Coordinates of C-alpha atoms and ligand atoms in Angstrom, one line a residue:
X1 CA 0.0 0.0 0.0
X2 CA 1.2 3.5 -0.8
X3 CA 2.8 5.4 2.0
X4 CA 3.6 2.3 4.1
X5 CA 7.0 1.0 4.8
X6 CA 8.7 -2.0 6.3
X7 CA 10.1 -1.3 9.7
X8 CA 13.6 -2.2 10.7
X9 CA 13.1 -0.7 14.1
X10 CA 13.3 -2.8 17.2
X11 CA 12.7 -1.8 20.8
X12 CA 16.3 -1.0 21.6
X13 CA 16.2 1.5 18.7
X14 CA 13.3 3.4 20.0
X15 CA 14.2 3.8 23.7
X16 CA 14.5 7.5 24.6
X17 CA 18.3 7.1 24.7
X18 CA 18.3 6.3 21.1
X19 CA 15.9 9.1 20.1
X20 CA 18.1 10.6 17.5
X21 CA 18.8 7.3 15.8
X22 CA 15.2 6.3 15.9
X23 CA 14.0 9.6 14.6
X24 CA 16.5 9.4 11.7
X25 CA 15.4 5.8 10.9
X26 CA 11.8 6.7 11.1
X27 CA 12.2 9.6 8.8
X28 CA 14.5 7.7 6.4
X29 CA 12.2 4.6 6.4
X30 CA 9.1 6.7 6.1
X31 CA 10.4 8.7 3.3
X32 CA 7.8 11.1 2.1
X33 CA 5.3 9.8 4.7
X34 CA 6.8 11.4 7.8
X35 CA 7.3 14.7 6.0
X36 CA 3.9 14.3 4.3
X37 CA 2.4 14.2 7.8
X38 CA 2.9 17.9 8.0
X39 CA 2.2 18.9 4.4
X40 CA 2.2 17.5 0.9
X41 CA 1.0 14.9 -1.5
X42 CA 1.7 11.9 0.8
X43 CA -0.8 13.0 3.3
X44 CA -3.4 13.7 0.6
X45 CA -3.0 10.1 -0.6
X46 CA -3.5 8.8 2.9
X47 CA -6.5 11.1 3.3
X48 CA -8.0 9.7 0.2
X49 CA -7.5 6.2 1.7
X50 CA -9.5 7.4 4.7
X51 CA -6.8 6.6 7.2
X52 CA -5.4 10.0 8.1
X53 CA -7.3 13.2 8.9
X54 CA -5.9 16.5 7.6
X55 CA -7.0 18.3 10.7
X56 CA -4.2 20.0 12.7
X57 CA -2.8 17.7 15.2
X58 CA -2.6 18.7 18.9
X59 CA 0.9 19.4 20.2
X60 CA 3.0 16.7 21.7
X61 CA 2.7 18.6 25.0
X62 CA -1.1 18.6 24.9
X63 CA -1.2 14.9 24.0
X64 CA 1.2 13.8 26.7
X65 CA 0.1 16.2 29.3
X66 CA -3.7 15.7 29.5
X67 CA -4.4 12.0 30.0
X68 CA -6.7 9.3 31.4
X69 CA -4.7 6.4 32.8
X70 CA -6.3 5.5 36.1
X71 CA -3.6 3.1 37.1
X72 CA -1.6 6.3 37.7
X73 CA -4.4 8.4 39.3
X74 CA -7.6 10.0 38.2
X75 CA -6.3 13.6 37.6
X76 CA -5.6 14.6 34.0
X77 CA -2.0 15.4 35.0
X78 CA -1.5 12.4 37.3
X79 CA -0.3 10.1 34.5
X80 CA 2.3 12.5 33.2
X81 CA 3.6 13.0 36.8
X82 CA 3.5 9.3 37.9
X83 CA 4.0 7.1 34.9
X84 CA 7.8 7.6 34.8
X85 CA 8.0 4.7 37.3
X86 CA 6.6 2.2 34.8
X87 CA 9.2 -0.3 33.6
X88 CA 8.7 -0.9 29.9
X89 CA 11.9 -2.7 28.9
X90 CA 11.7 -5.7 29.0
X91 CA 8.1 -6.0 27.9
X92 CA 6.2 -9.0 26.6
X93 CA 2.6 -9.7 25.5
X94 CA 0.9 -13.0 26.2
X95 CA -1.2 -14.0 23.2
X96 CA -3.6 -16.8 24.0
X97 CA -6.9 -18.4 23.4
X98 CA -8.1 -19.4 19.9
X99 CA -4.8 -18.8 18.1
X100 CA -2.5 -21.2 16.2
X101 CA 0.7 -19.8 17.9
X102 CA 0.0 -18.8 21.5
X103 CA 2.9 -17.6 23.6
X104 CA 4.7 -14.8 25.4
X105 CA 5.9 -12.5 22.7
X106 CA 8.7 -10.1 23.4
X107 CA 8.0 -6.6 22.3
X108 CA 11.0 -6.7 20.0
X109 CA 9.6 -9.8 18.2
X110 CA 6.3 -8.2 17.8
X111 CA 7.9 -5.1 16.2
X112 CA 10.1 -7.3 14.0
X113 CA 7.1 -8.7 12.0
X114 CA 4.9 -5.7 11.4
X115 CA 4.8 -2.5 9.3
X116 CA 5.0 0.8 11.2
X117 CA 3.3 3.8 9.8
X118 CA 2.0 7.1 10.8
X119 CA -1.8 7.6 11.2
X120 CA -3.3 11.0 12.2
X121 CA -6.5 10.2 13.9
X122 CA -9.3 12.1 15.7
X123 CA -9.5 10.9 19.3
X124 CA -12.8 11.4 21.1
X125 CA -13.1 10.7 24.8
X126 CA -16.4 9.7 26.3
X127 CA -16.0 12.7 28.6
X128 CA -16.7 14.9 25.5
X129 CA -13.2 16.3 24.9
X130 CA -11.2 15.5 21.8
X131 CA -7.8 15.7 20.2
X132 CA -6.1 15.0 16.9
X133 CA -3.1 12.6 17.4
X134 CA -0.4 11.6 15.0
X135 CA 0.2 8.0 16.1
X136 CA 2.9 5.7 14.9
X137 CA 1.9 2.0 14.9
X138 CA 0.8 -1.0 13.0
X139 CA -2.5 -2.6 12.1
X140 CA -3.7 -5.0 14.8
X141 CA -4.7 -7.3 11.9
X142 CA -1.0 -7.7 11.0
X143 CA -0.3 -9.1 14.4
X144 CA -3.4 -11.3 14.6
X145 CA -2.7 -12.7 11.2
X146 CA 0.8 -13.6 12.3
X147 CA -0.3 -15.6 15.3
X148 CA -3.1 -17.2 13.3
X149 CA -6.7 -16.6 14.4
X150 CA -8.7 -19.9 14.7
X151 CA -12.1 -20.2 13.1
X152 CA -14.0 -20.3 16.4
X153 CA -12.7 -16.9 17.5
X154 CA -15.3 -14.1 17.6
X155 CA -13.8 -11.5 20.0
X156 CA -10.5 -10.1 21.1
X157 CA -9.8 -9.3 24.7
X158 CA -7.0 -7.0 26.0
X159 CA -5.5 -6.5 29.4
X160 CA -3.2 -3.8 30.8
X161 CA -0.3 -4.5 33.2
X162 CA -1.0 -4.5 36.9
X163 CA 2.0 -3.2 38.8
X164 CA 1.1 -2.0 42.3
X165 CA 4.7 -1.0 43.0
X166 CA 4.8 1.2 39.9
X167 CA 1.2 2.3 39.5
X168 CA -0.1 4.3 42.5
X169 CA -3.7 4.1 41.3
X170 CA -3.9 0.3 41.6
X171 CA -4.2 0.4 45.4
X172 CA -7.0 2.9 45.1
X173 CA -9.4 0.5 43.5
X174 CA -10.9 3.0 41.0
X175 CA -11.6 0.1 38.8
X176 CA -11.5 -3.7 39.0
X177 CA -7.9 -4.3 37.7
X178 CA -6.5 -5.3 35.3
X179 CA -8.0 -2.6 33.0
X180 CA -9.8 -4.8 30.4
X181 CA -11.1 -4.0 27.0
X182 CA -12.5 -6.0 24.0
X183 CA -13.5 -5.8 20.4
X184 CA -15.5 -8.0 18.1
X185 CA -13.1 -9.8 15.8
X186 CA -14.2 -7.9 12.7
X187 CA -13.6 -4.6 14.5
X188 CA -10.2 -5.8 15.6
X189 CA -9.3 -6.8 12.0
X190 CA -10.5 -3.5 10.5
X191 CA -7.6 -1.6 8.9
X192 CA -8.3 1.5 11.0
X193 CA -7.6 -0.4 14.2
X194 CA -4.1 0.4 15.3
X195 CA -1.6 -0.9 17.8
X196 CA 0.3 2.3 18.5
X197 CA 4.0 2.4 19.6
X198 CA 4.7 6.1 19.4
X199 CA 3.4 9.5 18.6
X200 CA 4.9 12.3 16.5
X201 CA 8.5 10.9 16.0
X202 CA 8.8 9.7 19.6
X203 CA 8.4 6.3 21.2
X204 CA 5.1 6.2 23.1
X205 CA 5.2 8.4 26.2
X206 CA 4.5 6.2 29.3
X207 CA 1.4 8.3 30.2
X208 CA 0.0 7.5 26.8
X209 CA 0.3 3.8 27.2
X210 CA 3.9 2.7 26.4
X211 CA 5.1 0.6 24.9
X212 CA 2.0 -0.7 23.1
X213 CA -1.6 0.5 23.2
X214 CA -4.7 0.1 21.2
X215 CA -6.2 2.9 19.1
X216 CA -9.8 2.5 17.8
X217 CA -10.6 5.9 16.4
X218 CA -14.3 5.5 15.8
X219 CA -15.0 4.4 19.4
X220 CA -14.8 6.4 22.7
X221 CA -11.3 6.7 24.0
X222 CA -11.7 4.3 26.9
X223 CA -11.8 1.4 24.4
X224 CA -8.2 2.3 23.4
X225 CA -6.5 0.4 26.2
X226 CA -3.0 1.2 27.2
X227 CA 0.2 -0.7 28.1
X228 CA -1.1 -4.0 26.9
X229 CA 0.3 -7.3 28.4
X230 CA -2.3 -9.8 27.1
X231 CA -4.4 -10.3 24.0
X232 CA -6.8 -13.2 24.0
X233 CA -8.9 -14.6 21.1
X234 CA -12.3 -15.8 22.5
X235 CA -15.6 -17.2 21.3
X236 CA -17.6 -15.0 23.7
X237 CA -17.8 -11.3 24.4
X238 CA -15.3 -10.5 27.1
X239 CA -16.0 -8.4 30.2
X240 CA -14.6 -4.9 29.9
X241 CA -13.6 -2.5 32.7
X242 CA -16.0 0.5 32.2
X243 CA -18.9 -1.8 31.3
X244 CA -18.3 -3.8 34.5
X245 CA -18.1 -0.5 36.5
X246 CA -21.3 0.9 35.1
X247 CA -23.3 -1.1 32.6
X248 CA -25.8 1.6 32.0
X249 CA -23.3 4.3 31.1
X250 CA -20.6 2.4 29.2
X251 CA -21.6 -0.1 26.6
X252 CA -19.4 -2.8 25.1
X253 CA -19.5 -1.1 21.6
X254 CA -19.1 2.5 22.7
X255 CA -19.0 3.7 19.1
X256 CA -18.9 7.5 19.0
X257 CA -22.5 8.6 18.4
X258 CA -23.7 12.2 18.7
X259 CA -27.3 10.9 18.8
X260 CA -27.0 8.7 21.8
X261 CA -26.2 10.8 24.9
X262 CA -24.4 9.6 28.0
X263 CA -27.0 9.3 30.8
X264 CA -25.3 12.3 32.5
X265 CA -24.3 14.5 29.6
X266 CA -24.8 15.2 25.9
X267 CA -22.5 13.6 23.3
X268 CA -23.7 15.9 20.5
X269 CA -20.6 18.2 20.7
X270 CA -17.0 18.1 22.1
X271 CA -14.3 20.5 23.3
X272 CA -11.1 20.2 21.5
X273 CA -8.2 20.1 24.0
X274 CA -5.9 23.2 23.5
X275 CA -8.6 25.2 21.8
X276 CA -8.6 27.8 24.6
X277 CA -11.1 28.9 27.1
X278 CA -13.5 30.6 24.6
X279 CA -13.2 28.3 21.7
X280 CA -16.6 27.1 20.4
X281 CA -17.4 23.4 21.0
X282 CA -17.4 21.4 17.8
X283 CA -20.1 19.0 16.6
X284 CA -19.3 15.4 17.3
X285 CA -19.4 13.3 14.1
X286 CA -21.1 9.8 13.8
X287 CA -18.4 7.2 14.4
X288 CA -16.1 10.1 15.1
X289 CA -15.9 10.9 11.4
X290 CA -15.1 7.4 10.3
X291 CA -18.6 6.5 9.2
X292 CA -17.7 5.7 5.6
X293 CA -15.1 3.2 6.7
X294 CA -16.9 1.5 9.6
X295 CA -20.7 1.9 9.4
X296 CA -20.8 -1.4 7.5
X297 CA -19.6 -3.3 10.6
X298 CA -23.0 -2.5 12.2
X299 CA -25.5 -2.9 9.4
X300 CA -28.8 -4.0 10.9
X301 CA -27.8 -3.3 14.5
X302 CA -29.8 -0.9 16.7
X303 CA -27.1 1.5 17.8
X304 CA -29.2 2.7 20.7
X305 CA -29.6 -0.8 22.1
X306 CA -26.0 -1.7 21.3
X307 CA -24.4 1.5 22.6
Ligands
MTE1 N1 -6.1 2.3 29.5 C1 -5.8 2.0 30.8 N2 -5.1 0.9 31.0 N3 -6.2 2.7 31.8 C2 -7.0 3.8 31.7 O1 -7.4 4.5 32.6 N4 -8.2 5.3 30.0 C3 -8.9 5.3 28.8 C4 -8.0 4.9 27.6 N5 -7.1 3.8 27.9 C5 -7.4 4.2 30.3 C6 -6.9 3.4 29.3 C7 -9.5 6.6 28.5 S1 -10.9 7.0 29.4 C8 -9.1 7.4 27.5 S2 -10.0 8.8 27.0 C9 -7.8 7.1 26.8 O2 -7.1 6.0 27.3 C10 -6.9 8.3 27.0 O3 -5.8 8.2 26.2 P1 -4.7 9.4 26.1 O4 -4.3 9.6 27.6 O5 -3.5 8.8 25.3 O6 -5.3 10.5 25.5

């Protein structure tokens, strides 16, 4: 596909210590893509593919300074303050359930077999704020195809690390840990569904879910689970953290939908982070603007019932 490139990065190349090298490799490897993220024909091509928005991305400081990551506290600046304690090297991901090649996969090995690319996505939190984020990552489908999804699999479940010594929020019991999320298999295999490993030209900041987090741009942000240590292929819908916490307020699907309000607030509009105190709210788009690409996944479903 145009604008994609084979990655020769591995984890040791993208640690902060090797920033300069990783940036050079990323730029060299990406060719016009990385430059095109800012301006030019490469981006237009991607926009035509429906993968990348041409809206202006939020700054690195905004994206890494205003976060939800309850393992590190519930304040928007708690993750940036506390996540430095998270050990991300070594890191491995257990892939199990209905797969041909289950196992504990080192992060290096995962990166070795996938194609990294930049995707500039809108990101809409269920709390009615939004950002535009230039992620770097690979399609989840690439990884799932590599481990071999068996025919009985219908859902994918994800879990975040639980490290009481490194995560001050764990002892607070805000949620029933580990943080859990899930997708239907066809949602997981959709080309928009990304496993992100970085943003801008940086490795993923810890507060954004280093070293590996999910990004599902047409769903509310809480579906985009951070710092993943387990991926399971299942034949049944898995329990998910916010749905377990409050079934009435947070559905399994949680597709962005301006017509279905949260029981306690409207979802019709959103505040773009960094817009300033007096900026107008912007209208929220069906499926967060990805309707053309994903509406077909939900044909015949009542989106009020399956919120
Ligand atoms: N993943 C974990 N493990 N823990 C969390 O608290 N918060 C979710 C999601 N993933 C969360 C998580 C919510 S509510 C949002 S809006 C996004 O992460 C925020 O991602 P960001 O901080 O990168 O913007």
